[in-house]
């Protein structure tokens, strides 16, 4: 089925949007934005592809109008973006950068003028460097500062935001950044990773409390879920796979929906957990209005006795892969949504807040023919439709991403956009996938 056929068969009140994040598109060099730990991380040797960083990125700071016009012209009714904490508070704490406030004022008003719903995220990974220097997400003080930042954002923008997500992908903020070391701050330290697995959730809880107290009624969090599969269907790989599933997926589901942590993982983590962590779980598990899921791929997991693996390892699979080397596995989306809804979130509205693929896109004769991406979207939208038909409480779907952008450690070498960006002159060129969505949404 084509994107158009699928979208036509989905109820009209379902939201289709597209997503970006601040550090990946805005350009941290512009408008008095403070330094973030991604700026400092990118200066370390070999931390990012060719030492690239987000200082210029898509210069969305200056090109925001054109970018909002692109969203509108494709017929999307919602836009998921993130606030940059250091753009609003360069020192992370108190001193407000008025040019940052003005920027988000223009952006949000620009969305409303175009009839696009603002879905905002408070934290999509650009931690103010000043807070990184006091230990970042390994220091509980950072979660207190996050609560004050949430309150400030609410004060300026709250009543114009359709929805607010506290944190984007707490697993990436903690495990990927402190244990695997692929993202800022690039630590490879078990104790630090364990602390951050809790402190990022504590920050989520504090932000929820602050936002709710100021009267907002559409609060959520965005989790990145990966479908975990044992390499061999036998005991050792199965238990390795279960542990990896607990760390990646269930740690967050259990904390957010049940106010506890999964037993096996907690046994492993206990020694390094912050003191009195249990007392935070009530705030962490407070009621939400929706939950966001980012889905890209599956992981094949096998048991491992190597040092520093915690007994599991991911291995290369044989399915077709995107330019990130991620296997295309749409069935994983269905499995994860069904499990989440049946076992944790019940009838709580679910949004697919990111889905998409990196592709080696090229301009040929003035066009970008990203047929592979169209196919990827078709396969995942088909799963989505089946889930909706089966009655799962899905309310919206956002493509990742509007624009080619700074893909973190991969710099500008991976293109995820519906719109091609020429990073030499900032020209935007809608790809075939963009036109496919426009055709579906505007007809
Ligand atoms: C995410 C990431 C995005 C990435 C995308 C592709 O939320 O997962 O926020 O920033 O660009 O996932 O890796």
Short mmCIF file of C-alpha atoms and ligand atoms in Angstrom, two decimals:
data_model
loop_
_atom_site.label_atom_id
_atom_site.label_comp_id
_atom_site.label_asym_id
_atom_site.label_seq_id
_atom_site.Cartn_x
_atom_site.Cartn_y
_atom_site.Cartn_z
CA UNK A 1 0.00 0.00 0.00
CA UNK A 2 1.23 3.51 -0.77
CA UNK A 3 1.59 6.23 1.86
CA UNK A 4 -1.49 7.89 0.37
CA UNK A 5 -3.61 4.75 0.53
CA UNK A 6 -2.63 4.07 4.12
CA UNK A 7 -3.15 7.64 5.31
CA UNK A 8 -6.53 7.78 3.61
CA UNK A 9 -7.64 4.73 5.54
CA UNK A 10 -6.68 6.18 8.92
CA UNK A 11 -9.28 8.23 10.88
CA UNK A 12 -9.15 11.95 10.12
CA UNK A 13 -8.49 13.04 13.69
CA UNK A 14 -5.16 11.18 13.74
CA UNK A 15 -2.23 13.62 13.85
CA UNK A 16 0.56 13.48 11.26
CA UNK A 17 3.61 15.57 12.01
CA UNK A 18 7.30 15.83 11.51
CA UNK A 19 10.10 16.21 14.06
CA UNK A 20 13.47 17.85 14.69
CA UNK A 21 15.59 18.80 17.70
CA UNK A 22 17.31 22.03 18.67
CA UNK A 23 20.98 21.07 18.62
CA UNK A 24 20.59 19.11 15.39
CA UNK A 25 19.19 22.04 13.37
CA UNK A 26 19.32 25.47 15.01
CA UNK A 27 23.03 26.32 14.98
CA UNK A 28 24.42 26.87 18.48
CA UNK A 29 26.67 29.69 17.23
CA UNK A 30 23.69 31.98 16.69
CA UNK A 31 21.61 34.17 18.98
CA UNK A 32 23.61 34.08 22.20
CA UNK A 33 23.11 30.36 22.78
CA UNK A 34 25.26 29.05 25.63
CA UNK A 35 27.66 26.18 25.23
CA UNK A 36 26.28 22.68 25.60
CA UNK A 37 28.07 19.43 26.35
CA UNK A 38 27.67 18.51 22.68
CA UNK A 39 29.85 21.48 21.73
CA UNK A 40 32.54 20.40 24.17
CA UNK A 41 32.18 16.69 23.33
CA UNK A 42 32.61 17.40 19.61
CA UNK A 43 35.97 19.05 20.33
CA UNK A 44 37.36 15.80 21.69
CA UNK A 45 39.38 13.81 19.19
CA UNK A 46 37.32 11.19 17.32
CA UNK A 47 34.15 11.91 19.28
CA UNK A 48 32.19 12.86 16.17
CA UNK A 49 32.64 12.28 12.46
CA UNK A 50 35.35 14.71 11.25
CA UNK A 51 34.93 16.54 14.55
CA UNK A 52 31.73 18.07 13.21
CA UNK A 53 29.38 19.85 15.61
CA UNK A 54 26.05 21.68 15.70
CA UNK A 55 27.41 25.23 15.68
CA UNK A 56 25.91 25.98 12.25
CA UNK A 57 23.80 22.87 11.55
CA UNK A 58 20.83 23.87 9.34
CA UNK A 59 20.96 27.45 10.62
CA UNK A 60 17.31 27.04 11.47
CA UNK A 61 17.84 30.05 13.76
CA UNK A 62 17.70 32.21 10.62
CA UNK A 63 15.81 29.86 8.29
CA UNK A 64 12.91 29.02 10.63
CA UNK A 65 10.28 30.70 8.47
CA UNK A 66 11.21 28.78 5.37
CA UNK A 67 11.27 25.58 7.46
CA UNK A 68 7.81 26.19 8.91
CA UNK A 69 6.55 26.88 5.40
CA UNK A 70 7.90 23.50 4.35
CA UNK A 71 6.01 21.79 7.17
CA UNK A 72 2.83 23.60 6.20
CA UNK A 73 3.21 22.93 2.50
CA UNK A 74 3.49 19.19 3.14
CA UNK A 75 0.18 19.26 5.00
CA UNK A 76 1.51 18.20 8.39
CA UNK A 77 -0.71 19.40 11.21
CA UNK A 78 1.90 19.12 13.97
CA UNK A 79 5.57 19.85 14.52
CA UNK A 80 7.70 18.25 17.20
CA UNK A 81 10.67 20.44 18.12
CA UNK A 82 12.82 20.89 21.21
CA UNK A 83 13.82 23.88 23.27
CA UNK A 84 17.53 24.33 23.70
CA UNK A 85 18.21 24.67 27.41
CA UNK A 86 21.47 26.65 26.89
CA UNK A 87 19.78 28.93 24.35
CA UNK A 88 17.24 29.92 27.02
CA UNK A 89 19.60 29.72 30.00
CA UNK A 90 23.23 29.88 28.88
CA UNK A 91 24.44 29.05 32.40
CA UNK A 92 21.75 26.39 32.80
CA UNK A 93 20.45 28.05 35.93
CA UNK A 94 19.10 31.57 36.15
CA UNK A 95 20.33 34.14 33.65
CA UNK A 96 17.84 34.27 30.76
CA UNK A 97 19.05 34.94 27.19
CA UNK A 98 16.36 37.22 25.81
CA UNK A 99 17.31 36.52 22.23
CA UNK A 100 16.61 32.84 22.90
CA UNK A 101 13.19 33.67 24.31
CA UNK A 102 12.49 35.85 21.25
CA UNK A 103 13.49 33.04 18.93
CA UNK A 104 11.04 30.57 20.46
CA UNK A 105 8.36 33.25 20.57
CA UNK A 106 8.70 33.71 16.83
CA UNK A 107 8.83 29.99 16.21
CA UNK A 108 5.74 29.13 18.25
CA UNK A 109 3.72 32.05 16.91
CA UNK A 110 4.86 31.07 13.42
CA UNK A 111 3.52 27.56 13.98
CA UNK A 112 0.19 28.81 15.30
CA UNK A 113 -0.19 31.23 12.39
CA UNK A 114 0.25 28.29 10.05
CA UNK A 115 -2.19 26.07 11.96
CA UNK A 116 0.50 23.67 13.04
CA UNK A 117 0.28 22.24 16.56
CA UNK A 118 3.45 22.80 18.62
CA UNK A 119 4.61 19.55 20.26
CA UNK A 120 7.55 20.71 22.37
CA UNK A 121 10.30 18.73 24.07
CA UNK A 122 12.22 20.25 26.96
CA UNK A 123 15.36 18.17 26.69
CA UNK A 124 16.74 16.68 23.50
CA UNK A 125 20.31 16.30 24.72
CA UNK A 126 21.86 19.79 24.68
CA UNK A 127 22.82 20.00 28.35
CA UNK A 128 24.33 23.36 29.36
CA UNK A 129 28.09 22.93 29.70
CA UNK A 130 28.03 24.60 33.14
CA UNK A 131 25.87 21.74 34.40
CA UNK A 132 28.00 19.15 32.62
CA UNK A 133 30.86 20.53 34.67
CA UNK A 134 29.15 19.72 37.95
CA UNK A 135 28.63 16.12 36.80
CA UNK A 136 25.66 16.54 34.44
CA UNK A 137 23.20 13.66 34.72
CA UNK A 138 25.29 11.94 37.39
CA UNK A 139 24.55 14.77 39.80
CA UNK A 140 21.06 15.00 41.30
CA UNK A 141 21.43 18.78 41.37
CA UNK A 142 21.02 18.75 37.58
CA UNK A 143 17.52 17.31 38.01
CA UNK A 144 16.65 20.22 40.31
CA UNK A 145 17.90 22.71 37.72
CA UNK A 146 15.85 20.88 35.11
CA UNK A 147 12.74 21.44 37.22
CA UNK A 148 13.42 25.20 37.35
CA UNK A 149 14.10 25.30 33.62
CA UNK A 150 10.77 23.51 32.97
CA UNK A 151 9.00 26.12 35.06
CA UNK A 152 10.64 28.93 33.13
CA UNK A 153 9.67 27.46 29.76
CA UNK A 154 6.11 27.10 31.01
CA UNK A 155 6.05 30.71 32.12
CA UNK A 156 7.05 32.03 28.70
CA UNK A 157 5.46 29.53 26.36
CA UNK A 158 3.26 27.06 28.24
CA UNK A 159 -0.16 28.28 27.16
CA UNK A 160 0.81 28.16 23.47
CA UNK A 161 2.14 24.59 23.49
CA UNK A 162 -0.17 21.79 22.43
CA UNK A 163 1.90 19.22 24.26
CA UNK A 164 5.09 19.01 26.27
CA UNK A 165 7.50 16.11 26.53
CA UNK A 166 9.97 16.35 29.38
CA UNK A 167 12.85 14.22 28.11
CA UNK A 168 13.65 12.69 24.74
CA UNK A 169 14.98 9.13 25.01
CA UNK A 170 16.23 8.72 28.58
CA UNK A 171 18.10 5.54 27.55
CA UNK A 172 20.27 7.60 25.18
CA UNK A 173 20.79 10.30 27.80
CA UNK A 174 21.99 7.72 30.30
CA UNK A 175 23.18 4.39 28.92
CA UNK A 176 24.34 5.41 25.45
CA UNK A 177 26.08 8.51 26.81
CA UNK A 178 27.61 7.16 30.05
CA UNK A 179 28.13 3.42 29.47
CA UNK A 180 28.56 2.99 25.72
CA UNK A 181 30.11 6.46 25.48
CA UNK A 182 28.85 7.22 21.98
CA UNK A 183 27.06 10.44 22.91
CA UNK A 184 28.05 13.41 25.07
CA UNK A 185 29.55 13.36 27.65
CA UNK A 186 31.17 10.23 26.19
CA UNK A 187 31.72 8.36 29.46
CA UNK A 188 32.32 4.64 29.58
CA UNK A 189 31.70 4.17 33.24
CA UNK A 190 29.24 1.70 34.74
CA UNK A 191 28.71 3.58 38.00
CA UNK A 192 28.08 6.87 36.20
CA UNK A 193 25.69 5.15 33.78
CA UNK A 194 23.66 3.62 36.62
CA UNK A 195 23.35 6.96 38.41
CA UNK A 196 22.25 8.69 35.22
CA UNK A 197 19.62 5.96 34.54
CA UNK A 198 17.88 7.16 37.69
CA UNK A 199 18.70 10.87 37.72
CA UNK A 200 17.28 11.49 34.25
CA UNK A 201 13.99 9.96 35.42
CA UNK A 202 14.10 12.03 38.58
CA UNK A 203 14.46 15.08 36.32
CA UNK A 204 11.43 13.93 34.34
CA UNK A 205 9.41 13.67 37.55
CA UNK A 206 10.43 17.10 38.75
CA UNK A 207 9.60 18.68 35.41
CA UNK A 208 6.17 16.98 35.37
CA UNK A 209 5.41 18.33 38.81
CA UNK A 210 6.44 21.85 37.80
CA UNK A 211 4.53 21.80 34.51
CA UNK A 212 1.39 20.31 36.05
CA UNK A 213 1.47 22.88 38.86
CA UNK A 214 1.40 25.59 36.22
CA UNK A 215 -1.71 24.14 34.71
CA UNK A 216 -0.60 22.33 31.56
CA UNK A 217 -2.73 19.33 30.73
CA UNK A 218 -0.85 17.51 28.01
CA UNK A 219 2.37 16.18 29.46
CA UNK A 220 4.38 13.17 28.33
CA UNK A 221 7.82 11.66 27.87
CA UNK A 222 9.43 10.14 24.78
CA UNK A 223 11.05 6.69 25.00
CA UNK A 224 13.14 5.05 22.32
CA UNK A 225 12.20 1.44 22.06
CA UNK A 226 14.10 -1.26 20.33
CA UNK A 227 12.82 -4.74 19.67
CA UNK A 228 15.27 -7.17 21.29
CA UNK A 229 15.65 -10.60 19.78
CA UNK A 230 17.95 -13.43 20.85
CA UNK A 231 20.43 -14.42 18.15
CA UNK A 232 19.80 -18.09 18.87
CA UNK A 233 16.57 -19.23 20.42
CA UNK A 234 18.27 -20.97 23.32
CA UNK A 235 18.61 -20.32 27.02
CA UNK A 236 21.83 -18.33 27.14
CA UNK A 237 20.91 -15.91 24.39
CA UNK A 238 17.37 -15.59 25.65
CA UNK A 239 18.45 -14.52 29.11
CA UNK A 240 21.05 -12.14 27.64
CA UNK A 241 18.31 -10.69 25.47
CA UNK A 242 15.99 -10.28 28.45
CA UNK A 243 18.59 -8.30 30.36
CA UNK A 244 19.21 -6.05 27.39
CA UNK A 245 15.44 -5.56 27.03
CA UNK A 246 15.21 -4.60 30.71
CA UNK A 247 17.98 -2.01 30.44
CA UNK A 248 16.79 -0.55 27.15
CA UNK A 249 13.02 -0.74 27.45
CA UNK A 250 11.54 -2.06 30.69
CA UNK A 251 13.66 0.03 33.09
CA UNK A 252 11.74 3.08 31.89
CA UNK A 253 8.31 1.43 31.53
CA UNK A 254 8.45 -0.03 35.05
CA UNK A 255 9.59 3.24 36.62
CA UNK A 256 7.16 5.47 34.77
CA UNK A 257 4.08 3.26 34.95
CA UNK A 258 4.65 1.10 38.03
CA UNK A 259 6.93 3.19 40.22
CA UNK A 260 9.59 0.49 40.48
CA UNK A 261 12.59 -0.88 38.62
CA UNK A 262 12.88 -4.33 37.02
CA UNK A 263 14.34 -6.79 39.48
CA UNK A 264 17.26 -8.35 37.59
CA UNK A 265 18.62 -5.04 36.42
CA UNK A 266 18.21 -3.43 39.81
CA UNK A 267 20.24 -6.28 41.36
CA UNK A 268 23.02 -5.46 38.94
CA UNK A 269 22.74 -1.70 39.45
CA UNK A 270 21.99 -1.51 43.17
CA UNK A 271 25.48 -0.75 44.42
CA UNK A 272 25.71 2.41 42.31
CA UNK A 273 22.18 3.76 42.61
CA UNK A 274 21.87 7.21 44.19
CA UNK A 275 21.05 7.14 47.91
CA UNK A 276 17.34 6.85 48.73
CA UNK A 277 16.44 6.47 45.08
CA UNK A 278 13.19 4.72 46.05
CA UNK A 279 11.84 7.92 47.48
CA UNK A 280 11.87 9.49 44.01
CA UNK A 281 9.79 6.79 42.37
CA UNK A 282 6.45 8.22 43.32
CA UNK A 283 7.19 11.49 41.56
CA UNK A 284 8.67 9.61 38.60
CA UNK A 285 5.53 7.51 38.20
CA UNK A 286 3.00 10.33 38.40
CA UNK A 287 0.16 10.35 35.92
CA UNK A 288 0.95 11.31 32.31
CA UNK A 289 -1.38 12.48 29.55
CA UNK A 290 0.37 10.64 26.75
CA UNK A 291 3.47 8.62 25.96
CA UNK A 292 5.76 9.01 22.94
CA UNK A 293 7.60 6.15 21.29
CA UNK A 294 10.53 6.49 18.89
CA UNK A 295 11.05 3.40 16.80
CA UNK A 296 13.70 2.60 14.22
CA UNK A 297 14.97 -0.98 14.37
CA UNK A 298 15.54 -4.24 16.22
CA UNK A 299 18.62 -5.55 18.01
CA UNK A 300 19.91 -9.07 17.80
CA UNK A 301 21.40 -10.04 21.12
CA UNK A 302 23.66 -12.87 22.18
CA UNK A 303 25.24 -13.97 25.45
CA UNK A 304 28.79 -12.80 25.95
CA UNK A 305 31.47 -13.62 28.47
CA UNK A 306 33.72 -10.80 27.40
CA UNK A 307 34.71 -8.29 30.02
CA UNK A 308 32.66 -5.09 30.19
CA UNK A 309 29.65 -6.53 28.41
CA UNK A 310 27.42 -7.30 31.41
CA UNK A 311 26.87 -10.66 29.72
CA UNK A 312 25.18 -9.51 26.53
CA UNK A 313 26.23 -8.14 23.19
CA UNK A 314 24.42 -6.99 20.09
CA UNK A 315 25.40 -8.65 16.84
CA UNK A 316 25.07 -7.90 13.18
CA UNK A 317 21.77 -9.10 11.69
CA UNK A 318 21.00 -10.20 8.15
CA UNK A 319 17.96 -8.07 7.29
CA UNK A 320 18.07 -5.16 4.89
CA UNK A 321 19.81 -2.19 6.51
CA UNK A 322 19.54 1.58 6.38
CA UNK A 323 22.55 3.85 5.99
CA UNK A 324 22.96 3.74 9.81
CA UNK A 325 23.45 -0.02 9.51
CA UNK A 326 20.10 -0.47 11.27
CA UNK A 327 17.96 -3.41 10.15
CA UNK A 328 14.54 -2.65 8.74
CA UNK A 329 12.11 -4.49 11.02
CA UNK A 330 8.62 -2.93 11.02
CA UNK A 331 7.08 -5.85 12.96
CA UNK A 332 9.04 -4.65 15.98
CA UNK A 333 6.90 -1.55 16.13
CA UNK A 334 3.72 -3.59 16.52
CA UNK A 335 5.23 -5.86 19.14
CA UNK A 336 6.45 -2.94 21.24
CA UNK A 337 3.23 -0.93 21.06
CA UNK A 338 1.11 -3.96 21.95
CA UNK A 339 3.32 -4.83 24.90
CA UNK A 340 3.44 -1.24 26.13
CA UNK A 341 -0.29 -0.78 25.97
CA UNK A 342 -1.26 -4.22 27.32
CA UNK A 343 1.26 -4.37 30.14
CA UNK A 344 1.90 -0.76 31.11
CA UNK A 345 0.10 2.17 29.60
CA UNK A 346 -3.41 0.76 29.04
CA UNK A 347 -5.62 3.31 27.31
CA UNK A 348 -3.13 6.20 27.63
CA UNK A 349 -2.74 7.93 24.24
CA UNK A 350 0.39 6.83 22.37
CA UNK A 351 2.21 8.92 19.78
CA UNK A 352 4.91 7.57 17.50
CA UNK A 353 7.17 10.56 18.03
CA UNK A 354 9.93 9.44 15.65
CA UNK A 355 10.26 6.97 12.82
CA UNK A 356 12.39 7.23 9.72
CA UNK A 357 15.66 6.19 8.11
CA UNK A 358 19.04 7.44 6.99
CA UNK A 359 19.73 7.04 3.30
CA UNK A 360 22.56 7.94 0.94
CA UNK A 361 20.56 10.67 -0.74
CA UNK A 362 21.91 12.56 -3.72
CA UNK A 363 20.59 15.32 -5.90
CA UNK A 364 20.36 14.02 -9.46
CA UNK A 365 18.98 16.37 -12.11
CA UNK A 366 17.57 18.62 -9.43
CA UNK A 367 15.74 15.85 -7.58
CA UNK A 368 16.27 13.49 -4.67
CA UNK A 369 14.69 10.14 -5.37
CA UNK A 370 14.65 8.52 -1.94
CA UNK A 371 12.45 5.57 -2.85
CA UNK A 372 13.97 3.45 -0.10
CA UNK A 373 12.74 5.93 2.47
CA UNK A 374 9.25 5.92 0.97
CA UNK A 375 9.24 2.15 1.23
CA UNK A 376 10.43 2.33 4.84
CA UNK A 377 7.56 4.68 5.71
CA UNK A 378 5.04 2.49 3.91
CA UNK A 379 6.13 -0.57 5.84
CA UNK A 380 5.91 1.18 9.20
CA UNK A 381 2.67 3.03 8.45
CA UNK A 382 1.14 -0.31 7.53
CA UNK A 383 1.94 -1.62 11.01
CA UNK A 384 0.52 1.58 12.44
CA UNK A 385 -2.73 1.12 10.59
CA UNK A 386 -3.08 -2.46 11.78
CA UNK A 387 -2.57 -1.28 15.35
CA UNK A 388 -5.15 1.48 14.98
CA UNK A 389 -7.63 -0.95 13.46
CA UNK A 390 -7.07 -3.31 16.37
CA UNK A 391 -8.04 -0.50 18.76
CA UNK A 392 -4.67 0.48 20.25
CA UNK A 393 -4.82 4.09 21.48
CA UNK A 394 -2.51 5.58 18.85
CA UNK A 395 -3.07 9.27 18.28
CA UNK A 396 -0.26 10.53 16.10
CA UNK A 397 2.82 9.78 14.02
CA UNK A 398 5.86 12.00 13.42
CA UNK A 399 8.47 11.40 10.76
CA UNK A 400 12.09 11.76 11.72
CA UNK A 401 13.09 14.17 10.38
CA UNK A 402 11.95 17.30 8.59
CA UNK A 403 15.51 18.18 7.54
CA UNK A 404 18.83 16.45 7.01
CA UNK A 405 20.72 17.51 10.12
CA UNK A 406 23.53 16.96 12.61
CA UNK A 407 23.25 13.25 13.32
CA UNK A 408 25.20 13.37 16.59
CA UNK A 409 28.37 11.26 16.53
CA UNK A 410 27.86 10.75 12.78
CA UNK A 411 27.96 14.48 12.11
CA UNK A 412 26.51 15.42 8.73
CA UNK A 413 27.34 12.07 7.15
CA UNK A 414 23.84 10.61 7.64
CA UNK A 415 20.75 12.03 6.03
CA UNK A 416 17.37 11.44 7.73
CA UNK A 417 15.39 14.34 6.26
CA UNK A 418 12.27 14.56 4.14
CA UNK A 419 14.03 17.68 2.92
CA UNK A 420 17.59 17.61 1.60
CA UNK A 421 19.90 20.26 3.05
CA UNK A 422 22.99 21.47 1.22
CA UNK A 423 25.22 22.33 4.16
CA UNK A 424 27.45 24.59 2.02
CA UNK A 425 24.73 27.10 1.23
CA UNK A 426 21.78 26.06 3.43
CA UNK A 427 19.55 25.38 0.45
CA UNK A 428 16.60 23.11 1.14
CA UNK A 429 15.26 20.70 -1.46
CA UNK A 430 12.21 18.53 -0.69
CA UNK A 431 12.89 14.87 -1.49
CA UNK A 432 10.49 12.40 -3.11
CA UNK A 433 9.44 11.21 0.37
CA UNK A 434 8.38 14.76 1.25
CA UNK A 435 6.25 14.89 -1.89
CA UNK A 436 4.76 11.49 -1.07
CA UNK A 437 3.57 12.79 2.32
CA UNK A 438 2.34 16.03 0.78
CA UNK A 439 0.33 14.11 -1.78
CA UNK A 440 -1.20 11.95 0.94
CA UNK A 441 -1.92 14.72 3.42
CA UNK A 442 -3.20 17.38 1.05
CA UNK A 443 -5.56 15.26 -0.99
C1 LIG B 1 16.31 10.33 18.63
C2 LIG B 1 17.16 11.05 18.14
C3 LIG B 1 17.37 11.74 16.91
C4 LIG B 1 18.22 11.00 15.97
C5 LIG B 1 17.46 9.89 15.33
C6 LIG B 1 18.29 9.08 14.40
O1 LIG B 1 15.49 10.99 19.30
O2 LIG B 1 16.48 9.14 18.49
O3 LIG B 1 16.72 12.05 18.88
O4 LIG B 1 17.97 12.88 17.38
O5 LIG B 1 18.67 11.86 15.01
O6 LIG B 1 17.03 9.01 16.30
O7 LIG B 1 19.36 8.51 15.06
#
